[in-house]
Short mmCIF file of N, CA and C in Angstrom, two decimals:
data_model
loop_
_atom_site.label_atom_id
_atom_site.label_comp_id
_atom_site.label_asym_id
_atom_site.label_seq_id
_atom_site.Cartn_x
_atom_site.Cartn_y
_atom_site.Cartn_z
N UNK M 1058 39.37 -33.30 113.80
CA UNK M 1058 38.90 -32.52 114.93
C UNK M 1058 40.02 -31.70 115.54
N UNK M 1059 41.35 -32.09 115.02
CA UNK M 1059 42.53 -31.53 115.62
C UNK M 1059 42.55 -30.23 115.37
N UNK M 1060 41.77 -29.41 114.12
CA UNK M 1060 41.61 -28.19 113.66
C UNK M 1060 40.44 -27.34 114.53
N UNK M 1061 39.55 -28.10 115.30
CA UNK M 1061 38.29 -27.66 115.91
C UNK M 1061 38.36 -27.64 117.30
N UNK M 1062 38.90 -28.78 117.96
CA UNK M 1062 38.88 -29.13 119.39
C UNK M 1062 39.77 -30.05 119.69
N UNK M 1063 39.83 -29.76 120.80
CA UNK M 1063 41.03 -30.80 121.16
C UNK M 1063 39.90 -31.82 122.44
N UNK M 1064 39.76 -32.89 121.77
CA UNK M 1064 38.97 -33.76 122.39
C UNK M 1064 39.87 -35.00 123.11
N UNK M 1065 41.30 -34.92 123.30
CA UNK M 1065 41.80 -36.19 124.02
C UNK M 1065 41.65 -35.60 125.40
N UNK M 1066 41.80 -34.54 125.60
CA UNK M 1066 41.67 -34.34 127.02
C UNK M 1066 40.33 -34.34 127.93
N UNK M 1067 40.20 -34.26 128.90
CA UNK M 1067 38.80 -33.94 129.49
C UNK M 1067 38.55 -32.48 129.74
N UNK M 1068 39.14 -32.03 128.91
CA UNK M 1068 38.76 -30.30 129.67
C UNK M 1068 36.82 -30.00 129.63
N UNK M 1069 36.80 -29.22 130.61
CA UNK M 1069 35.34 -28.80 131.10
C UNK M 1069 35.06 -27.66 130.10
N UNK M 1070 36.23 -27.18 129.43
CA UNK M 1070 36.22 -25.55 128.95
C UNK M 1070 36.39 -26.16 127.76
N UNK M 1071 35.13 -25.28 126.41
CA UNK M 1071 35.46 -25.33 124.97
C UNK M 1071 36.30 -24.17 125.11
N UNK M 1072 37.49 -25.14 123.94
CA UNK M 1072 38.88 -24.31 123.44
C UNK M 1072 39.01 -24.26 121.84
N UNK M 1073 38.71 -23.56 121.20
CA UNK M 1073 38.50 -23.47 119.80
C UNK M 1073 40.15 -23.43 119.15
N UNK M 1074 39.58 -24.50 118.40
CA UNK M 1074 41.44 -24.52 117.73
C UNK M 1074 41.50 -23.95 116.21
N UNK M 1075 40.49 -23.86 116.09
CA UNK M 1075 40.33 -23.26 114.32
C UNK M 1075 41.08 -21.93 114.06
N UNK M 1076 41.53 -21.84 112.91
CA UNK M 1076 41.74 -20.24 112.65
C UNK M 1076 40.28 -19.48 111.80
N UNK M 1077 39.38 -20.66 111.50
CA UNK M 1077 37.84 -19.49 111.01
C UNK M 1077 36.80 -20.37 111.63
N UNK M 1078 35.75 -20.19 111.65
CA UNK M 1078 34.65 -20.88 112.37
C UNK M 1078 34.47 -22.46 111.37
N UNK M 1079 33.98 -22.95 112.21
CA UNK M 1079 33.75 -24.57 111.92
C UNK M 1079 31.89 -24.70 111.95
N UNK M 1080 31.57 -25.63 110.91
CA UNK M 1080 30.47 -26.51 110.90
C UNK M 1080 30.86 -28.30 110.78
N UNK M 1081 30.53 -28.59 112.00
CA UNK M 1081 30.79 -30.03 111.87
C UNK M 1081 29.44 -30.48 111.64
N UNK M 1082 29.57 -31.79 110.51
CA UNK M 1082 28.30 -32.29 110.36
C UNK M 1082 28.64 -33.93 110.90
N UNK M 1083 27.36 -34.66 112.08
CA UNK M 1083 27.30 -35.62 112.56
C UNK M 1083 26.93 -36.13 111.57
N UNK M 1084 27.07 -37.10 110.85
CA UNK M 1084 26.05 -37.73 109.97
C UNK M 1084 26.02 -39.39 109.74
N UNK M 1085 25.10 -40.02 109.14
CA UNK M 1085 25.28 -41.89 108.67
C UNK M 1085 25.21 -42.01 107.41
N UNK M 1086 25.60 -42.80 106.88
CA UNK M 1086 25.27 -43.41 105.14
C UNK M 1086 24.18 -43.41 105.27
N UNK M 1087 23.22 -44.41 106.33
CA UNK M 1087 21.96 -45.20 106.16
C UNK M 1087 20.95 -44.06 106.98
N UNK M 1088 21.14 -42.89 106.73
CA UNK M 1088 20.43 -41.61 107.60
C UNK M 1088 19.67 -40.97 105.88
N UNK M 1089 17.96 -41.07 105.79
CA UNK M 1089 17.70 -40.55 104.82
C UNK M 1089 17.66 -38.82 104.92
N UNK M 1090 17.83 -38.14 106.12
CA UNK M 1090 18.07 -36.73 105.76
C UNK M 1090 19.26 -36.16 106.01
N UNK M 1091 20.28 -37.25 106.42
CA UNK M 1091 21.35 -36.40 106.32
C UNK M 1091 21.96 -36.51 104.78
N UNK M 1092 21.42 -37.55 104.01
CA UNK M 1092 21.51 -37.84 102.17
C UNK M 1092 20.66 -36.70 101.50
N UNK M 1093 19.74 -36.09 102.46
CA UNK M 1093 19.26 -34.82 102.33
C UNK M 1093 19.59 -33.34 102.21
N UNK M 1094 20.14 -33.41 103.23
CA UNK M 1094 20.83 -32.63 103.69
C UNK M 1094 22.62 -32.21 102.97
N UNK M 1095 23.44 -33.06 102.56
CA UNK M 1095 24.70 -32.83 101.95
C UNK M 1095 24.68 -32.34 100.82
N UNK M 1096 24.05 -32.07 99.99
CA UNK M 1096 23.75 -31.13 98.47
C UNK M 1096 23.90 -29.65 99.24
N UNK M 1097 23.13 -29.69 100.01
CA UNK M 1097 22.72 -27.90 101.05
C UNK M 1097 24.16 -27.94 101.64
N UNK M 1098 24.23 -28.67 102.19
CA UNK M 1098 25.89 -28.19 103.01
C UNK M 1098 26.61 -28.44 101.75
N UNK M 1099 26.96 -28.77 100.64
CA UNK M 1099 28.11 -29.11 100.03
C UNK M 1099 27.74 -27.43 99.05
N UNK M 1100 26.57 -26.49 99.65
CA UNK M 1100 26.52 -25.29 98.78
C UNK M 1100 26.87 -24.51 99.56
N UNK M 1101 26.66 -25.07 101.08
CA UNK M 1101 26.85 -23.79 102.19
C UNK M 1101 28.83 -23.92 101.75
N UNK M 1102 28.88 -24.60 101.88
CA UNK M 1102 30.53 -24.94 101.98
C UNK M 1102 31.46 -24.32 100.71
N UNK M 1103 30.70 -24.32 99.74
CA UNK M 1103 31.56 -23.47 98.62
C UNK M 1103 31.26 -22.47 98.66
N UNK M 1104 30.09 -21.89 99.23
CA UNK M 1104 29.63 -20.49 98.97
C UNK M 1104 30.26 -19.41 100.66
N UNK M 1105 31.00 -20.55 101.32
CA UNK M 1105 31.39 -19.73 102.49
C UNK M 1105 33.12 -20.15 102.49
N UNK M 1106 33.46 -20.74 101.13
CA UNK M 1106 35.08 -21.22 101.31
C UNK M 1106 36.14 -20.39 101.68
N UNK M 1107 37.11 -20.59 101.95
CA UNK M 1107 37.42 -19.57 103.01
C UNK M 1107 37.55 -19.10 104.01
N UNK M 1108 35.95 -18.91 104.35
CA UNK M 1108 35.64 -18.06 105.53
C UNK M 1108 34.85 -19.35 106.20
N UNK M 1109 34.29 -20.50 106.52
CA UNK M 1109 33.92 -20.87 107.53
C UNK M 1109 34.62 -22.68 106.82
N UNK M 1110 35.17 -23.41 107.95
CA UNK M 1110 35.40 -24.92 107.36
C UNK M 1110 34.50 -25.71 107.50
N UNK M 1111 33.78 -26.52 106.63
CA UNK M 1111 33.06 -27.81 106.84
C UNK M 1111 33.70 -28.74 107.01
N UNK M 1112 33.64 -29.26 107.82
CA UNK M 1112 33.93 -31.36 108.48
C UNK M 1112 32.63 -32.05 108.34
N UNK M 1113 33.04 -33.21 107.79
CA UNK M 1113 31.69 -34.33 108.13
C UNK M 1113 31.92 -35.73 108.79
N UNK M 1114 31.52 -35.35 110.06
CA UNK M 1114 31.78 -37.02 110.62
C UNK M 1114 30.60 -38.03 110.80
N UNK M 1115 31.18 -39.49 110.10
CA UNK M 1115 30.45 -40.20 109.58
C UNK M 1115 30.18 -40.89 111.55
N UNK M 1116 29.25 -40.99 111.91
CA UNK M 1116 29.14 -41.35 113.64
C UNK M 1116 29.62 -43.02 113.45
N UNK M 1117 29.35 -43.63 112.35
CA UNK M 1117 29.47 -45.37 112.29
C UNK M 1117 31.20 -45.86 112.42
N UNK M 1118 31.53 -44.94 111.62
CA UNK M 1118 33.12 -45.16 111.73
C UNK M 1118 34.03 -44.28 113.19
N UNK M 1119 33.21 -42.99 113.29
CA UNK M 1119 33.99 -42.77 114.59
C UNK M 1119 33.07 -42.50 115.74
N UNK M 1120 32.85 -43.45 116.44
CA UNK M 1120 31.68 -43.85 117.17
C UNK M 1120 32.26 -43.05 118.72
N UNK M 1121 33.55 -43.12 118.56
CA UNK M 1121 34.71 -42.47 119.94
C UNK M 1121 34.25 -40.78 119.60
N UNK M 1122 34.37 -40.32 118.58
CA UNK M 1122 33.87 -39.19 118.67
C UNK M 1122 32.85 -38.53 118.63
N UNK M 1123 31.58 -39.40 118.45
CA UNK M 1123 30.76 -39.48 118.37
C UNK M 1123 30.21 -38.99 119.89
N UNK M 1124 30.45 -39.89 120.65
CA UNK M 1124 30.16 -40.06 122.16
C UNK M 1124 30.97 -38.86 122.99
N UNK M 1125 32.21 -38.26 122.93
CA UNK M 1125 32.84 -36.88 123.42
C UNK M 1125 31.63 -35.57 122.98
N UNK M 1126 31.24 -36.02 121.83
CA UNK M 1126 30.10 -34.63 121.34
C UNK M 1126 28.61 -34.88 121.93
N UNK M 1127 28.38 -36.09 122.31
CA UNK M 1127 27.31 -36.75 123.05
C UNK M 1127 26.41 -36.92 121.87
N UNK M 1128 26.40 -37.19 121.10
CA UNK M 1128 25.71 -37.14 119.63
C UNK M 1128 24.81 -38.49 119.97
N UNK M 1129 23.57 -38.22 119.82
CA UNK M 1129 22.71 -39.28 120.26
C UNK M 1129 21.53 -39.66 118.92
N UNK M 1130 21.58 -38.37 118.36
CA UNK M 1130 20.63 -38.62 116.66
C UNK M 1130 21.47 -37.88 115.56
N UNK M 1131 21.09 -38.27 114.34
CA UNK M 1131 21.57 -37.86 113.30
C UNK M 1131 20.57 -37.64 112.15
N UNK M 1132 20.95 -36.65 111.66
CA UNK M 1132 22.05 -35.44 111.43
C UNK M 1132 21.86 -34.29 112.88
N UNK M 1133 23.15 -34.48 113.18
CA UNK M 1133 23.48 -33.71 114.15
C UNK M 1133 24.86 -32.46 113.73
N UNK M 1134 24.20 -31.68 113.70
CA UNK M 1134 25.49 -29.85 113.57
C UNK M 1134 25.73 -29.46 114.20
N UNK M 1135 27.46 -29.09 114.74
CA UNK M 1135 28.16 -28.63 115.76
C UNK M 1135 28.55 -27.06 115.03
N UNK M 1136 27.63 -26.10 115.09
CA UNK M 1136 28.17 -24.65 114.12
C UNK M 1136 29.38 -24.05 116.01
N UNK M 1137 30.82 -24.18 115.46
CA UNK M 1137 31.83 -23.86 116.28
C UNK M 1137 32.23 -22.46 115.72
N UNK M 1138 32.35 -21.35 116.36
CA UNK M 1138 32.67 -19.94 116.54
C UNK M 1138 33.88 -20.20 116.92
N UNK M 1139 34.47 -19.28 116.08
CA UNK M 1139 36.10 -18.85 116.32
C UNK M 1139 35.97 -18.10 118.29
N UNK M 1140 35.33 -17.59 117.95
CA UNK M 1140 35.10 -16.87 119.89
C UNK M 1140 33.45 -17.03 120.09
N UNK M 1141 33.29 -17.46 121.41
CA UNK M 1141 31.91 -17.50 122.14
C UNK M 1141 32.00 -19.53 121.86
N UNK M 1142 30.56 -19.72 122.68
CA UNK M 1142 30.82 -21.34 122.65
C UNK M 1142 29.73 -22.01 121.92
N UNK M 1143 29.73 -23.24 121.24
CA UNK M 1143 29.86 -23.45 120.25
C UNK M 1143 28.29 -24.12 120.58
N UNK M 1144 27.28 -24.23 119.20
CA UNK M 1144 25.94 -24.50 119.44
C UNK M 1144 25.89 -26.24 118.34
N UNK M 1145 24.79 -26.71 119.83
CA UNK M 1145 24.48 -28.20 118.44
C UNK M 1145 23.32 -28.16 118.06
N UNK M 1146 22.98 -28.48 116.90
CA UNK M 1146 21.52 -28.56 116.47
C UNK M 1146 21.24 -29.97 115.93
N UNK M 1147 19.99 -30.18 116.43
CA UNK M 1147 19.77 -31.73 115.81
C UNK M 1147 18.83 -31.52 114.44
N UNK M 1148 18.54 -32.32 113.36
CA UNK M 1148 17.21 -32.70 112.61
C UNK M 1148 18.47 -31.72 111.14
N UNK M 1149 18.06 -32.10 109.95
CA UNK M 1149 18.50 -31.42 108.62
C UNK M 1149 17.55 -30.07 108.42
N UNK M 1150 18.53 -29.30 107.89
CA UNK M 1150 18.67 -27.84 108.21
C UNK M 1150 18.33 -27.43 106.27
N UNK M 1151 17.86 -26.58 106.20
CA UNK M 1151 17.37 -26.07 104.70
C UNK M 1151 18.52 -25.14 104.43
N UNK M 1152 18.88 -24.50 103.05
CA UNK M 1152 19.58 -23.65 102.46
C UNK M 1152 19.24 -22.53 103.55
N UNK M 1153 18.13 -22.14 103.16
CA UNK M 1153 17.71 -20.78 104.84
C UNK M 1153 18.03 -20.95 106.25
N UNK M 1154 17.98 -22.08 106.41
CA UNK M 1154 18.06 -22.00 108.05
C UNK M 1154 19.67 -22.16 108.26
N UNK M 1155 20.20 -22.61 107.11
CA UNK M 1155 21.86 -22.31 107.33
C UNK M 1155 22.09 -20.97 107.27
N UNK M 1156 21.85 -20.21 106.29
CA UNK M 1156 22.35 -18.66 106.23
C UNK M 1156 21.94 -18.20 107.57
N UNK M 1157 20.77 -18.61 108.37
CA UNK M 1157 19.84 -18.09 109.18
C UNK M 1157 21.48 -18.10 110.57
N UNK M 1158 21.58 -19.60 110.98
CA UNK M 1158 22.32 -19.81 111.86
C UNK M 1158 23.62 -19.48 111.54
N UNK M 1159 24.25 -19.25 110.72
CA UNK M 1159 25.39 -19.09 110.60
C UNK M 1159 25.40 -17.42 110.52
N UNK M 1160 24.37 -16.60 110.26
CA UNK M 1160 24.15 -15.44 110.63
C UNK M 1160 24.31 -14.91 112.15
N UNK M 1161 23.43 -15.86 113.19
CA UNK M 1161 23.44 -15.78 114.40
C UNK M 1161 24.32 -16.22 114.99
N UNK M 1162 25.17 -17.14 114.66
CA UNK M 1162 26.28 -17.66 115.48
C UNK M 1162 28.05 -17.32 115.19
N UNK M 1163 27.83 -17.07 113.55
CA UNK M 1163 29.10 -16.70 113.66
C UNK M 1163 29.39 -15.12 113.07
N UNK M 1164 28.58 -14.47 113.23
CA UNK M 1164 28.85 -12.95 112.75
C UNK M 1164 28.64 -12.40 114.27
N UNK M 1165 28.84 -12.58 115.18
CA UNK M 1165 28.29 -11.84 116.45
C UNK M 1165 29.78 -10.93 116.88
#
């Protein structure tokens, strides 16, 4: 997260630490659509290498970061913009609705 946000502090203000836009994925082992869902992100992620970073945080093992993002269901997506502030989406997302959002959020 040290590349995305700086979460030890309490700041009120998102501060983007990336040098290209970020997709963080919330996700569980025992989550049947986020096992859904990682084929589609593991295409969004080569087909945008480069230009946008994928993270995947597993919520069971970091439960501390889990709770700073307020992550309450899973699969949960943090799509983070290099500039403007950063959107979460809950429920697994299709090949389309990624191009879709990553259209709207990080080309602006």
């Amino acid at each position: 997260m040290k590349r995305v946000a700086d979460v030890s502090t309490n700041a009120t203000e998102w501060k983007f630490l990336g040098d290209k836009p970020a997709i963080v994925d919330f996700y569980a082992t025992w989550c049947g659509p986020c096992k859904q869902m990682s084929p589609v992100l593991e295409e969004i992620a080569n087909e945008y290498e480069g230009q946008i970073d994928v993270y995947k945080v597993d919520v069971d093992k970091e439960p501390e970061l889990s709770q700073i993002f307020g992550i309450r269901s899973v699969p949960t997506l943090l799509f983070a913009p290099k500039d403007g502030k950063p959107q979460m989406m809950s429920g697994a997302l299709g090949y389309q609705d990624f191009k879709k959002v990553i259209g709207d959020v990080f080309k602006k």
